[in-house]
Amino acid sequence: MSMFSTGILVLTSPLHTLPLRIAPVLSSAAQRVERTLYVHLHPGLNLGSGSQPRPVFIPPAVDLSNLITRLYSNAADVCGHLDVCVLLTNVRTQSVACSGATTPNGPFPTPQALSNSPEVVLTDFAPQDPGQTHQVTQCLQSYTGHCYACRPGLPSVLLHSELMKLQEEDVPEAQQEKAEPLQTYNDVVVGGTFDRLHGAHKTLLSISCLLANRRFLIGLCDHAMLKKKVLKELIEPYSVRVQRLQEFLQDVKPSLQVEVVPLDDPFGVSVVDPLLECIVVSEETRKGGEAVNKKRTENGLPALVLHEIQLLKDAHHTEIEEEKISSSSLRARLLGTLLTPPKDNSHLPPLPYVIGLTGGSGSGKSAIAKQLEAFGAVWIDCDKLGHEVYQPDAAAYHRVLEEFGSDILSEDKTINRRALGRKVFGNQVRLKALTDIVWPEIALLVQKRINQARDEDKQVCVVDAAVLLEAKWQNLVHEVWVTIIPEEEAVLRITERDGVTTEDALRRLQSQWSNSKQVEHANVVLSTLWEPEVTRKQVLKAWNLLQKRIQQKHEGH
């Protein structure tokens, strides 16, 4: 059975039968397509009549809205690896279709170009007899080529033989009644983060496209609106989210005027734009929509129609994830995985494979390092090595005394790190003078421990270093792993652990690199925000994936 990267699925079943058929249809399509599946809706399309069918406008209906929700929900359950996209170019009210915005040739005056070029067309249409198959295939190819830019002779797959036969009499009569039309609007608005576009986002965006005749305005959360998000450091950059929204909507409904604007407060332009008519919300964000209308009233503008959609349930959520399909769950699933491939480290011996583990104060580096040690890694604790370089027999000892004076010595002639700390705290010049002395000495000790591990045939070393990135020790390691927790959680942990004030804890955190800055340099990100068992599963996932990478690197040599 041939596999294709991108396919178009033409659904021809009547609207009232599709909800029952959609899961097996998607499951069957996923046996042929492995990356992107576009879905084209034409209920009642007859590919076996002998004459060439033409694409027509389909009026937006409540049933169609429900079907889109069902389709994205089923896609998340049965083919979550596929990027599914429902195309709505041919869905439009007749009044809009006849307004001159389109040509007399229907919704596709010229074939629509898609972001990903289709390699196969699939359909749920069932030929009346086997002898019709060739005719149906030819008809399907011609129809699809009229709608979308495809290469000639696009392979066709009829899925009917793989699907359960669902008879119309199995569908309740109430569902076979005339479709209830969907109220549409010229200008529609939504707001959200839209991080890593998933099925729930696509449902919200697609139903908004159904409702919008002219303009679709999206307020995209930025800056202040991201501060409280779970694992906000893993949210895609604003520019990336804009690009993905525009690509998706260009595919879904290219006739719409799409505007994406930054959202730095809960309201944005929704409370000042007089042309807006409708805001699309979920049961979770309905109160936000009501707050928008209150502000609009205060500003002398008419209230927006609130169109509420269902939240999609996530059948695969874990104990730390939300029951609904959400970006925060997707970000949590990234923890422990390889986010970016390691930079060239050909100057390092392949073994032991060295992980540089870093993160801010209170982020749980030591807990993670202990778990990696339990899995078999050699734990190199740079905090302990830092104590070693201050010993009287160490090379850095006399240089520190020369630079900072003998008043930093304790009675036993060891360096009092607290007294030394007072001399450099808040003074960047003095702090750099100290780090210029001690960081190279710690790096030499790290290298010594790595060499020792190599002599002992150890496979993996973990260099646990709070200043790994600041000290530019990346050249000592194959990969950088960063552990992150929210600042407020870090403050609680530091004050509890070290007995310092909240202000002191905050000053300590603000003197270090921010989570976001560290994540920019990370190959793998971890978080100890949840229960220890959750962290253990994260670290185990990271360890198992690491073993695969080491094996692949070994086989590559």
Coordinates of C-alpha atoms in Angstrom, one line a residue:
M1 CA 0.0 0.0 0.0
S2 CA 1.5 3.3 -1.1
M3 CA 1.9 6.1 1.4
F4 CA 1.6 9.8 0.5
S5 CA 2.8 12.9 2.4
T6 CA -0.2 15.1 1.6
G7 CA -3.8 14.1 0.4
I8 CA -7.2 15.6 -0.2
L9 CA -10.2 13.7 1.1
V10 CA -13.4 14.5 -0.8
L11 CA -16.4 13.7 1.4
T12 CA -19.6 13.1 -0.6
S13 CA -21.9 11.4 1.9
P14 CA -25.1 13.3 2.9
L15 CA -24.5 15.6 5.9
H16 CA -26.8 13.7 8.2
T17 CA -24.8 10.4 7.7
L18 CA -21.3 11.9 8.0
P19 CA -21.1 12.2 11.8
L20 CA -21.3 8.4 12.0
R21 CA -18.9 7.8 9.2
I22 CA -16.2 10.4 9.9
A23 CA -14.1 8.4 12.4
P24 CA -13.8 5.3 10.1
V25 CA -13.2 7.5 7.1
L26 CA -10.4 9.4 8.8
S27 CA -8.9 6.2 10.2
S28 CA -8.9 4.7 6.7
A29 CA -7.4 7.9 5.1
A30 CA -4.6 7.8 7.7
Q31 CA -3.5 4.4 6.3
R32 CA -2.6 6.3 3.1
V33 CA -1.6 9.8 4.2
E34 CA 1.2 10.5 6.7
R35 CA 1.5 14.2 7.1
T36 CA -1.2 16.6 5.9
L37 CA -4.8 15.7 5.1
Y38 CA -7.1 18.3 3.5
V39 CA -10.8 17.7 3.7
H40 CA -13.2 19.0 1.0
L41 CA -16.9 18.8 1.7
H42 CA -19.4 18.3 -1.0
P43 CA -22.4 16.3 0.4
G44 CA -24.4 14.6 -2.3
L45 CA -21.7 14.8 -4.9
N46 CA -22.3 12.1 -7.5
L47 CA -19.0 10.8 -9.1
G48 CA -20.7 7.9 -10.9
S49 CA -23.3 9.7 -13.0
G50 CA -21.2 9.6 -16.2
S51 CA -21.2 13.4 -16.5
Q52 CA -18.6 15.7 -15.0
P53 CA -19.8 17.3 -11.7
R54 CA -18.9 20.8 -11.0
P55 CA -18.1 22.3 -7.6
V56 CA -21.0 24.3 -6.2
F57 CA -21.5 26.7 -3.3
I58 CA -22.7 25.0 -0.1
P59 CA -24.7 27.2 2.3
P60 CA -23.3 27.4 5.9
A61 CA -25.6 25.3 8.1
V62 CA -25.7 24.4 11.8
D63 CA -25.2 20.8 10.8
L64 CA -22.0 21.8 9.0
S65 CA -20.7 23.6 12.0
N66 CA -21.4 20.5 14.2
L67 CA -19.7 18.3 11.6
I68 CA -16.5 20.4 11.6
T69 CA -16.4 20.1 15.4
R70 CA -16.9 16.3 15.1
L71 CA -14.3 16.0 12.4
Y72 CA -11.5 17.8 14.3
S73 CA -12.5 15.9 17.5
N74 CA -12.3 12.5 15.7
A75 CA -9.1 13.5 14.0
A76 CA -7.4 14.1 17.4
D77 CA -8.6 10.7 18.6
V78 CA -7.9 8.4 15.6
C79 CA -5.2 10.2 13.6
G80 CA -3.5 12.7 15.9
H81 CA -0.3 12.5 13.9
L82 CA -2.0 14.0 10.8
D83 CA -2.3 17.8 10.2
V84 CA -6.0 17.9 9.3
C85 CA -7.4 20.9 7.6
V86 CA -11.1 21.3 6.5
L87 CA -11.3 23.5 3.4
L88 CA -14.3 25.9 3.2
T89 CA -13.7 27.8 -0.1
N90 CA -17.0 26.3 -1.5
V91 CA -19.0 27.1 1.7
R92 CA -20.8 30.4 1.4
T93 CA -24.3 32.0 1.5
Q94 CA -25.9 32.4 -1.9
S95 CA -26.3 36.2 -1.3
V96 CA -22.5 36.5 -0.8
A97 CA -21.8 34.2 -3.6
C98 CA -23.9 36.3 -6.0
S99 CA -22.6 39.6 -4.8
G100 CA -19.9 39.8 -7.5
A101 CA -17.1 38.6 -5.2
T102 CA -16.8 35.5 -7.3
T103 CA -17.1 34.5 -11.0
P104 CA -20.1 32.7 -12.5
N105 CA -17.9 29.6 -12.6
G106 CA -18.7 29.0 -8.9
P107 CA -16.4 28.9 -5.9
F108 CA -13.3 27.9 -7.9
P109 CA -12.8 30.3 -10.9
T110 CA -9.2 29.0 -11.0
P111 CA -7.8 26.0 -9.0
Q112 CA -6.9 27.0 -5.5
A113 CA -3.2 26.6 -4.5
L114 CA -2.7 24.9 -1.2
S115 CA 0.2 25.3 1.3
N116 CA 1.1 21.7 0.7
S117 CA 0.9 20.2 -2.8
P118 CA -1.5 17.2 -2.8
E119 CA -0.1 13.9 -3.8
V120 CA -3.3 11.8 -3.7
V121 CA -7.0 12.3 -3.7
L122 CA -9.3 10.1 -1.6
T123 CA -13.1 9.8 -1.3
D124 CA -15.8 8.1 0.6
F125 CA -18.0 7.8 -2.5
A126 CA -19.2 4.3 -3.2
P127 CA -19.5 3.1 -6.8
Q128 CA -22.8 1.2 -7.6
D129 CA -20.8 -1.7 -9.0
P130 CA -17.1 -2.6 -9.5
G131 CA -17.2 -1.8 -13.2
Q132 CA -17.8 1.9 -12.3
T133 CA -14.5 2.2 -10.4
H134 CA -12.4 3.5 -13.3
Q135 CA -15.1 6.1 -14.3
V136 CA -15.4 7.3 -10.7
T137 CA -11.6 7.6 -10.4
Q138 CA -11.4 9.7 -13.5
C139 CA -14.3 11.8 -12.4
L140 CA -12.7 12.4 -9.0
Q141 CA -9.4 13.4 -10.5
S142 CA -11.1 15.9 -12.8
Y143 CA -13.3 17.3 -10.1
T144 CA -10.4 17.7 -7.6
G145 CA -8.2 19.3 -10.3
H146 CA -10.9 21.9 -11.0
C147 CA -11.0 22.8 -7.3
Y148 CA -7.3 22.7 -6.3
A149 CA -3.9 23.1 -8.0
C150 CA -2.8 19.4 -8.4
R151 CA -0.4 17.7 -10.7
P152 CA -2.0 15.9 -13.6
G153 CA -2.9 12.2 -13.1
L154 CA -3.2 12.6 -9.3
P155 CA -3.5 9.1 -7.8
S156 CA -7.0 8.3 -6.5
V157 CA -8.1 6.1 -3.7
L158 CA -11.7 5.0 -3.1
L159 CA -12.1 4.3 0.6
H160 CA -15.6 2.8 0.4
S161 CA -14.5 -0.9 0.5
E162 CA -12.6 -0.2 3.8
L163 CA -15.6 1.5 5.4
M164 CA -18.5 0.2 7.4
K165 CA -21.7 0.3 5.3
L166 CA -24.0 2.8 7.1
Q167 CA -27.6 2.9 5.7
E168 CA -29.6 6.1 5.7
E169 CA -32.4 4.3 7.6
D170 CA -29.9 3.9 10.5
V171 CA -29.9 7.7 11.0
P172 CA -32.7 9.1 13.1
E173 CA -35.3 10.9 10.9
A174 CA -34.9 14.1 12.9
Q175 CA -31.4 14.4 11.5
Q176 CA -32.7 14.0 7.9
E177 CA -34.7 17.2 8.0
K178 CA -33.8 20.3 6.0
A179 CA -30.6 21.8 7.4
E180 CA -31.0 24.8 9.7
P181 CA -29.1 27.8 8.1
L182 CA -26.3 29.4 10.1
Q183 CA -26.5 33.1 10.7
T184 CA -23.4 34.8 9.2
Y185 CA -21.8 38.2 9.7
N186 CA -19.6 40.5 7.7
D187 CA -16.9 41.0 10.4
V188 CA -16.0 38.4 13.0
V189 CA -13.4 38.5 15.8
V190 CA -11.7 35.9 18.0
G191 CA -8.8 36.2 20.5
G192 CA -6.3 33.6 21.7
T193 CA -2.7 32.4 22.0
F194 CA -2.9 29.9 19.1
D195 CA 0.3 28.2 20.1
R196 CA 1.0 25.1 18.1
L197 CA -2.2 25.0 16.1
H198 CA -4.3 22.0 17.2
G199 CA -7.7 20.6 16.6
A200 CA -9.5 22.9 19.1
H201 CA -7.8 26.0 17.5
K202 CA -8.8 24.7 14.0
T203 CA -12.4 24.2 15.1
L204 CA -12.6 27.7 16.5
L205 CA -10.9 29.2 13.4
S206 CA -13.0 27.1 11.0
I207 CA -16.3 28.0 12.5
S208 CA -15.3 31.6 12.6
C209 CA -14.6 31.3 8.8
L210 CA -18.1 29.8 8.4
L211 CA -19.6 32.8 10.2
A212 CA -17.5 35.5 8.5
N213 CA -18.5 36.7 5.0
R214 CA -15.9 39.5 4.6
R215 CA -13.3 40.0 7.4
F216 CA -11.9 37.8 10.1
L217 CA -10.0 39.7 12.9
I218 CA -7.7 37.7 15.3
G219 CA -6.3 39.2 18.5
L220 CA -3.1 37.2 19.1
C221 CA -1.9 37.1 22.7
D222 CA 1.5 38.7 23.2
H223 CA 3.8 40.0 26.1
A224 CA 1.6 40.7 29.1
M225 CA -1.1 38.2 28.0
L226 CA 1.5 35.3 28.1
K227 CA 2.8 35.9 31.6
K228 CA 0.5 33.4 33.4
K229 CA 0.6 30.7 30.7
V230 CA 1.9 27.3 31.8
L231 CA 5.4 26.7 30.3
K232 CA 5.2 30.1 28.6
E233 CA 8.9 29.7 27.7
L234 CA 7.9 27.1 25.2
I235 CA 5.2 29.2 23.4
E236 CA 6.1 29.7 19.8
P237 CA 7.4 33.3 18.9
Y238 CA 4.6 35.7 17.9
S239 CA 5.9 35.8 14.3
V240 CA 5.7 32.0 14.0
R241 CA 2.1 31.9 15.3
V242 CA 1.1 34.7 12.9
Q243 CA 2.6 32.8 10.0
R244 CA 0.9 29.6 10.9
L245 CA -2.5 31.3 11.3
Q246 CA -2.2 33.0 8.0
E247 CA -1.2 29.8 6.1
F248 CA -4.0 27.8 7.7
L249 CA -6.7 30.4 6.9
Q250 CA -5.4 31.0 3.4
D251 CA -6.0 27.3 2.8
V252 CA -9.4 27.2 4.6
K253 CA -11.0 30.3 3.0
P254 CA -8.8 32.5 0.8
S255 CA -11.6 34.9 0.1
L256 CA -11.6 36.2 3.6
Q257 CA -9.8 39.4 4.6
V258 CA -7.7 38.1 7.6
E259 CA -6.2 40.5 10.1
V260 CA -4.0 39.4 12.9
V261 CA -3.2 42.0 15.6
P262 CA -1.2 41.7 18.9
L263 CA -3.3 41.3 22.0
D264 CA -1.6 42.9 25.1
D265 CA -4.8 43.1 27.3
P266 CA -8.0 41.1 27.5
F267 CA -9.9 43.4 25.1
G268 CA -7.7 44.7 22.3
V269 CA -9.4 46.1 19.2
S270 CA -12.6 44.2 19.9
V271 CA -13.9 47.1 22.1
V272 CA -13.1 49.9 19.7
D273 CA -13.8 48.5 16.2
P274 CA -17.3 49.6 15.1
L275 CA -17.5 47.2 12.1
L276 CA -17.3 44.0 14.2
E277 CA -20.6 42.1 14.5
C278 CA -19.8 38.7 16.1
I279 CA -17.2 37.3 18.6
V280 CA -16.6 33.5 18.7
V281 CA -16.1 32.1 22.2
S282 CA -16.1 28.8 24.0
E283 CA -17.9 28.0 27.3
E284 CA -14.6 28.7 28.9
T285 CA -14.1 32.2 27.4
R286 CA -17.8 33.3 27.3
K287 CA -17.3 35.6 30.3
G288 CA -14.5 37.3 28.4
G289 CA -16.9 37.9 25.5
E290 CA -19.5 39.3 27.9
A291 CA -16.7 41.6 29.3
V292 CA -15.9 42.8 25.7
N293 CA -19.6 43.7 25.2
K294 CA -19.7 45.7 28.5
K295 CA -16.7 47.7 27.3
R296 CA -18.2 48.2 23.8
T297 CA -21.4 49.5 25.4
E298 CA -19.3 51.9 27.6
N299 CA -17.6 53.0 24.3
G300 CA -21.0 53.7 22.6
L301 CA -20.7 50.7 20.3
P302 CA -23.3 48.0 19.7
A303 CA -22.8 44.7 21.5
L304 CA -21.4 41.7 19.5
V305 CA -23.3 38.5 18.9
L306 CA -21.6 35.8 21.1
H307 CA -21.3 32.6 19.1
E308 CA -20.3 29.8 21.5
I309 CA -18.6 26.6 20.4
Q310 CA -17.9 23.4 22.2
L311 CA -14.5 22.6 23.8
L312 CA -12.9 19.5 22.3
K313 CA -12.1 16.7 24.8
D314 CA -8.6 15.3 24.8
A315 CA -8.8 11.5 25.0
H316 CA -5.0 11.2 25.6
H317 CA -4.6 13.7 28.4
T318 CA -2.4 12.8 31.5
E319 CA -2.8 13.7 35.1
I320 CA -1.0 17.1 34.7
E321 CA -2.9 18.0 31.5
E322 CA -6.3 19.6 30.9
E323 CA -9.2 17.4 29.9
K324 CA -9.8 19.7 26.8
I325 CA -7.4 19.8 23.9
S326 CA -5.0 22.6 24.8
S327 CA -1.7 24.2 23.9
S328 CA -0.5 23.9 27.5
S329 CA -0.9 20.1 27.3
L330 CA 1.1 20.0 24.0
R331 CA 3.8 22.1 25.6
A332 CA 3.9 19.7 28.6
R333 CA 4.4 16.8 26.1
L334 CA 7.5 18.6 24.7
L335 CA 9.3 18.3 28.1
G336 CA 12.0 15.7 27.9
T337 CA 12.0 15.6 24.1
L338 CA 14.7 17.0 21.7
L339 CA 13.4 20.5 20.8
T340 CA 16.4 21.5 18.7
P341 CA 19.2 19.2 17.4
P342 CA 22.6 19.6 19.2
K343 CA 25.1 22.0 17.5
D344 CA 28.3 20.6 15.9
N345 CA 30.2 18.9 18.7
S346 CA 32.6 16.9 16.5
H347 CA 35.5 18.3 18.7
L348 CA 34.3 16.2 21.6
P349 CA 35.0 12.4 22.0
P350 CA 31.7 10.5 21.3
L351 CA 31.8 8.9 24.8
P352 CA 31.0 9.6 27.5
Y353 CA 28.1 11.6 26.0
V354 CA 28.0 14.8 28.1
I355 CA 24.8 16.5 29.1
G356 CA 25.0 20.1 30.4
L357 CA 22.2 20.5 32.9
T358 CA 21.3 24.1 34.0
G359 CA 18.5 26.2 35.2
G360 CA 17.7 29.0 37.7
S361 CA 17.8 28.8 41.5
G362 CA 15.1 26.5 42.9
S363 CA 14.4 24.9 39.5
G364 CA 15.2 21.3 40.7
K365 CA 18.5 20.7 38.9
S366 CA 19.8 18.5 41.7
A367 CA 16.7 16.4 41.8
I368 CA 17.0 15.7 38.1
A369 CA 20.7 15.1 38.3
K370 CA 20.1 12.5 41.0
Q371 CA 17.5 10.7 38.8
L372 CA 19.9 10.7 35.9
E373 CA 22.6 9.3 38.2
A374 CA 20.2 6.5 39.2
F375 CA 19.7 5.7 35.5
G376 CA 23.5 5.3 35.2
A377 CA 24.9 8.7 34.4
V378 CA 28.0 10.2 36.2
W379 CA 26.9 13.3 38.1
I380 CA 29.4 16.1 38.0
D381 CA 28.2 18.7 40.5
C382 CA 29.8 22.1 39.7
D383 CA 28.6 23.6 42.9
K384 CA 30.9 21.1 44.8
L385 CA 33.7 21.7 42.3
G386 CA 33.3 25.4 43.1
H387 CA 34.0 24.7 46.7
E388 CA 37.2 22.8 45.6
V389 CA 38.6 25.8 43.7
Y390 CA 38.5 27.9 46.9
Q391 CA 40.6 25.4 48.9
P392 CA 44.1 26.6 50.1
D393 CA 45.8 24.1 47.9
A394 CA 43.9 25.1 44.7
A395 CA 45.4 27.4 42.0
A396 CA 42.6 30.0 42.3
Y397 CA 43.0 30.4 46.1
H398 CA 45.9 32.9 46.0
R399 CA 44.6 34.8 42.9
V400 CA 41.3 35.4 44.8
L401 CA 43.1 36.7 47.8
E402 CA 45.2 39.0 45.7
E403 CA 42.1 40.4 44.0
F404 CA 39.8 40.7 47.0
G405 CA 42.0 40.9 50.1
S406 CA 42.7 38.6 53.1
D407 CA 39.7 39.9 55.0
I408 CA 37.6 37.3 53.2
L409 CA 39.4 34.4 55.1
S410 CA 37.9 32.5 57.9
E411 CA 39.9 31.5 61.0
D412 CA 41.0 28.2 59.4
K413 CA 42.4 30.2 56.4
T414 CA 39.6 29.0 54.1
I415 CA 37.8 31.5 51.9
N416 CA 34.5 32.7 53.5
R417 CA 32.3 32.6 50.4
R418 CA 29.6 34.7 52.2
A419 CA 32.2 37.5 52.9
L420 CA 33.4 37.2 49.3
G421 CA 29.8 37.4 48.1
R422 CA 29.2 40.6 49.9
K423 CA 32.2 42.2 48.0
V424 CA 30.8 41.3 44.5
F425 CA 27.0 41.4 45.1
G426 CA 25.5 44.1 42.8
N427 CA 28.9 45.0 41.4
Q428 CA 29.2 43.7 37.8
V429 CA 32.9 44.7 37.5
R430 CA 33.9 42.9 40.7
L431 CA 31.8 39.9 39.9
K432 CA 33.4 39.5 36.5
A433 CA 36.9 39.8 38.2
L434 CA 35.9 36.8 40.4
T435 CA 34.3 34.7 37.7
D436 CA 37.3 35.3 35.4
I437 CA 39.4 33.6 38.1
V438 CA 37.2 30.7 39.2
W439 CA 35.2 29.7 36.1
P440 CA 38.2 28.5 34.1
E441 CA 39.4 26.5 37.1
I442 CA 36.0 24.8 37.5
A443 CA 36.0 24.0 33.8
L444 CA 39.4 22.3 34.2
L445 CA 37.9 20.2 37.0
V446 CA 34.9 19.3 34.9
Q447 CA 37.1 18.2 32.1
K448 CA 39.1 16.1 34.6
R449 CA 36.0 14.3 35.8
I450 CA 34.8 13.7 32.2
N451 CA 38.2 12.1 31.4
Q452 CA 38.0 10.0 34.5
A453 CA 34.5 8.8 33.4
R454 CA 35.9 7.9 30.0
D455 CA 38.7 5.9 31.6
E456 CA 36.0 4.0 33.5
D457 CA 34.0 3.3 30.3
K458 CA 31.0 5.4 31.4
Q459 CA 28.5 6.1 28.7
V460 CA 26.9 9.4 30.0
C461 CA 28.0 12.3 32.2
V462 CA 25.8 15.1 33.5
V463 CA 27.5 18.4 34.2
D464 CA 25.1 20.1 36.7
A465 CA 26.0 23.8 36.5
A466 CA 23.9 26.8 37.3
V467 CA 26.2 29.0 35.3
L468 CA 26.7 26.6 32.4
L469 CA 25.5 29.2 29.8
E470 CA 26.9 32.3 31.4
A471 CA 30.4 30.6 31.7
K472 CA 30.1 29.5 28.0
W473 CA 30.8 25.8 29.0
Q474 CA 28.6 24.6 26.1
N475 CA 31.8 23.5 24.3
L476 CA 32.3 20.9 27.1
V477 CA 29.0 19.2 26.5
H478 CA 27.1 17.4 23.7
E479 CA 23.7 18.7 24.7
V480 CA 22.2 21.4 26.9
W481 CA 19.3 20.5 29.1
V482 CA 17.5 23.3 30.9
T483 CA 15.0 22.9 33.8
I484 CA 12.4 25.7 34.3
I485 CA 9.7 26.6 36.9
P486 CA 7.7 29.8 37.2
E487 CA 9.4 32.6 39.0
E488 CA 6.8 32.6 41.8
E489 CA 7.4 28.9 42.5
A490 CA 11.1 29.5 42.5
V491 CA 10.8 32.3 45.0
L492 CA 8.7 30.0 47.3
R493 CA 11.3 27.2 47.1
I494 CA 14.3 29.5 47.7
T495 CA 12.8 31.2 50.7
E496 CA 11.8 27.9 52.2
R497 CA 15.1 26.1 51.5
D498 CA 17.6 28.9 52.3
G499 CA 15.6 31.0 54.9
V500 CA 16.0 34.2 52.9
T501 CA 13.4 36.9 52.3
T502 CA 11.2 37.1 49.3
E503 CA 13.1 40.2 48.1
D504 CA 16.5 38.4 48.4
A505 CA 15.1 35.4 46.5
L506 CA 13.8 37.7 43.7
R507 CA 17.2 39.6 43.6
R508 CA 19.0 36.2 43.2
L509 CA 16.7 35.1 40.4
Q510 CA 17.0 38.5 38.6
S511 CA 20.8 38.3 38.7
Q512 CA 20.6 35.0 36.7
W513 CA 19.7 34.4 33.1
S514 CA 15.9 34.3 32.6
N515 CA 14.1 31.0 31.8
S516 CA 13.3 32.3 28.3
K517 CA 16.9 33.2 27.6
Q518 CA 18.1 29.8 28.8
V519 CA 15.5 27.9 26.8
E520 CA 16.8 29.7 23.7
H521 CA 20.0 27.6 24.2
A522 CA 18.3 24.4 25.2
N523 CA 18.2 21.1 23.3
V524 CA 15.9 19.6 26.0
V525 CA 13.7 21.3 28.5
L526 CA 12.4 19.8 31.8
S527 CA 10.3 21.1 34.6
T528 CA 9.9 20.1 38.2
L529 CA 6.7 22.1 38.7
W530 CA 4.5 19.1 39.4
E531 CA 4.7 16.1 41.7
P532 CA 8.1 14.2 41.9
E533 CA 6.5 11.2 40.1
V534 CA 5.7 13.5 37.1
T535 CA 9.3 14.7 37.1
R536 CA 10.5 11.1 37.2
K537 CA 8.5 10.2 34.1
Q538 CA 9.8 13.2 32.3
V539 CA 13.4 12.4 33.1
L540 CA 12.9 8.7 32.2
K541 CA 11.4 9.8 28.8
A542 CA 14.4 12.2 28.3
W543 CA 16.8 9.4 29.2
N544 CA 15.3 6.8 26.9
L545 CA 15.3 9.3 24.0
L546 CA 18.9 10.1 24.8
Q547 CA 19.9 6.5 24.6
K548 CA 18.4 6.3 21.1
R549 CA 20.3 9.4 20.0
I550 CA 23.6 8.0 21.4
Q551 CA 22.9 4.7 19.6
Q552 CA 22.1 6.4 16.3
K553 CA 25.3 8.5 16.6
H554 CA 27.3 5.4 17.3
E555 CA 25.8 3.6 14.3
G556 CA 26.5 6.7 12.2
H557 CA 30.2 6.4 12.9

